[in-house]
Amino acid sequence: MGTPSNIKLIDENGLRLDGRGDEELRPIKITTDVLERADGSAFIEWGGNKILVAVYGPREAYPKHTQDIEKAVIKARYNMAAFSVDERKRPGPDRRSMEISKVISEALSAAVMLEQFPRTQIDVFIEVIQADAGTRIASLTAASVALANAGIPMKDLVVGCTAGKVEGRIVLDLSKEEDNFGNADLPMAVLSKTDEIVLIQMDGELTKDELNKGMEMILKATKRINEIQRKALSEKYTIAQNKEEGE
Amino acid sequence: MDVVPFHGSYFPRRNDKVIGKVIEVGPSMWTVDIRSPYLTMLHMNDTPWKTFSGEIKKFLNTGDYVYAKVMNVNEVKESWITLKEPGQGLRKLEGGHIMYVPAPKVPRIIGKTGSMVNMIKDATSTRIIIGQNGLIWIDGAPEDVLIADEAIKMIEREAHTTGLTDRMVEFLKKAKGEINGNTQ
């Protein structure tokens, strides 16, 4: 964050490096049911991010001391492939991925009706195959789709987006360069219907007004992303139906 | 409000008849896997056999399947099943072929008052038992079992569509025709 550089992140026409405007998202594509053995799965392509999510459970929680007699526990594991970033990432959990696993578990716990299956765990395996800024909210967005795909009862879908400050301007959905050389990064996730915030983090510095503006932009963007989530979930069934009717 | 999902696991309810696999034998109880987040228990007193503590292994061993009824489920979702209800066909399942479909699809496979499964049974001359938990036991000649298996997988795939019964009639007619054609 704030690494000094002479890269111009916003050109004279007000366009960003990849030609987007301030409130423009990178292209997002979500597919469900990509894995045979998982109870639910999703694959998200968000700009250059490629992330695979597999959901298993609810199943009896092991080790036994992690069981909660009153509700299920969500165990998310965020893992980056060694080849997902420019320089080889040392495989295995590290400080950063453990933090992300924790915040994702907590964000998902706000949406899932955990009290329906006491003593169980729901495993959410997140594999980042290619990383390009904003992987935690892309993972979270895909994870909630995978949970819904697994038929796990939820109050709402979790949907996330980032905003940030680049060359003094508040922009939506930071790209890799903007993330590395910008002034601030603000990932946030909400429950799609209630706008209840389930994850918010900030790296860098924003004034109160800038923070409010960023949050407002994110809230607007989550509506669009939520449409994509819903489409991904219903797509499989509508296509099957149309094909059969056509026969 | 409640929503019926397309997928999802089975949660035992009292009086459901389920198919389970014995995965552990204790001194007086069997632990049974019914493809639910929770394992279930079968006590030796809930079987029709004369059993003695410590030697229940000769009646049911690990890997055996049973067709049983859920007797009780408590607040923390522990459950017990029973084989001791005469006239309901509860028993150890011997022979046959076991397959699995997600529990939410079971009503579609059974059909209205059993119409769908009876159609498959009649067309393939197999014996079929469907557990509410999604495990299905099919017994019959190997080629008939394969057709029944394929038919059930077709229902599983197309459970959410309309006009499935008609397509099933077609499918069974065609599959049966192929078998007869080959054997003639």
Short mmCIF file of C-alpha atoms in Angstrom, two decimals, chain A residues 128-209:
data_model
loop_
_atom_site.label_atom_id
_atom_site.label_comp_id
_atom_site.label_asym_id
_atom_site.label_seq_id
_atom_site.Cartn_x
_atom_site.Cartn_y
_atom_site.Cartn_z
CA VAL A 128 -7.01 -19.50 -5.16
CA ILE A 129 -5.67 -20.65 -8.49
CA GLN A 130 -4.86 -17.22 -9.83
CA ALA A 131 -4.76 -14.07 -7.71
CA ASP A 132 -5.31 -10.55 -8.97
CA ALA A 133 -6.34 -8.33 -6.02
CA GLY A 134 -9.54 -8.70 -4.04
CA THR A 135 -9.29 -12.45 -3.54
CA ARG A 136 -10.84 -12.40 -0.09
CA ILE A 137 -14.12 -10.88 -1.20
CA ALA A 138 -14.13 -12.88 -4.44
CA SER A 139 -13.63 -16.02 -2.32
CA LEU A 140 -16.41 -15.00 0.02
CA THR A 141 -18.80 -14.20 -2.82
CA ALA A 142 -18.11 -17.59 -4.40
CA ALA A 143 -18.24 -19.41 -1.05
CA SER A 144 -21.77 -18.25 -0.34
CA VAL A 145 -22.81 -19.45 -3.80
CA ALA A 146 -21.19 -22.83 -3.11
CA LEU A 147 -23.02 -23.07 0.22
CA ALA A 148 -26.34 -22.37 -1.46
CA ASN A 149 -25.42 -24.89 -4.14
CA ALA A 150 -24.87 -27.48 -1.39
CA GLY A 151 -28.45 -26.91 -0.22
CA ILE A 152 -27.40 -25.50 3.12
CA PRO A 153 -30.13 -23.28 4.58
CA MET A 154 -29.10 -19.62 4.60
CA LYS A 155 -30.81 -16.37 5.51
CA ASP A 156 -29.15 -14.53 2.69
CA LEU A 157 -26.24 -14.61 0.26
CA VAL A 158 -23.01 -12.95 1.31
CA VAL A 159 -21.72 -10.60 -1.33
CA GLY A 160 -18.55 -8.55 -1.23
CA CYS A 161 -16.65 -5.92 -3.12
CA THR A 162 -13.66 -3.65 -2.56
CA ALA A 163 -13.19 0.04 -2.89
CA GLY A 164 -10.00 2.01 -2.51
CA LYS A 165 -8.19 5.25 -2.94
CA VAL A 166 -6.06 5.64 -6.01
CA GLU A 167 -4.22 8.90 -6.71
CA GLY A 168 -6.58 10.65 -4.32
CA ARG A 169 -9.76 9.30 -5.90
CA ILE A 170 -12.17 6.76 -4.46
CA VAL A 171 -12.63 3.95 -6.95
CA LEU A 172 -14.40 0.60 -6.96
CA ASP A 173 -12.92 -2.90 -7.28
CA LEU A 174 -9.15 -2.31 -7.20
CA SER A 175 -6.98 -4.07 -9.73
CA LYS A 176 -3.60 -5.53 -8.83
CA GLU A 177 -1.63 -2.40 -9.70
CA GLU A 178 -4.05 -0.13 -7.88
CA ASP A 179 -3.89 -2.41 -4.86
CA ASN A 180 -0.09 -2.41 -4.84
CA PHE A 181 0.53 1.25 -5.60
CA GLY A 182 -2.71 2.95 -4.47
CA ASN A 183 -3.31 4.77 -1.18
CA ALA A 184 -5.95 2.59 0.48
CA ASP A 185 -7.86 -0.67 0.08
CA LEU A 186 -11.28 -1.31 1.64
CA PRO A 187 -12.75 -4.80 1.26
CA MET A 188 -16.29 -5.14 2.55
CA ALA A 189 -18.99 -7.83 2.46
CA VAL A 190 -22.67 -7.57 3.27
CA LEU A 191 -25.79 -9.72 3.40
CA SER A 192 -27.39 -8.96 0.07
CA LYS A 193 -30.92 -8.15 1.21
CA THR A 194 -30.34 -6.39 4.52
CA ASP A 195 -27.00 -4.70 3.74
CA GLU A 196 -25.81 -5.92 7.13
CA ILE A 197 -22.01 -5.70 7.12
CA VAL A 198 -20.36 -9.05 7.81
CA LEU A 199 -16.79 -8.18 6.85
CA ILE A 200 -14.94 -4.91 6.64
CA GLN A 201 -11.22 -4.37 6.65
CA MET A 202 -9.03 -1.47 5.66
CA ASP A 203 -5.45 -1.14 4.60
CA GLY A 204 -4.04 2.38 4.19
CA GLU A 205 -5.65 5.61 5.22
CA LEU A 206 -9.03 7.15 4.39
CA THR A 207 -10.81 10.15 5.84
CA LYS A 208 -14.28 9.69 7.27
CA ASP A 209 -15.87 11.12 4.13
#
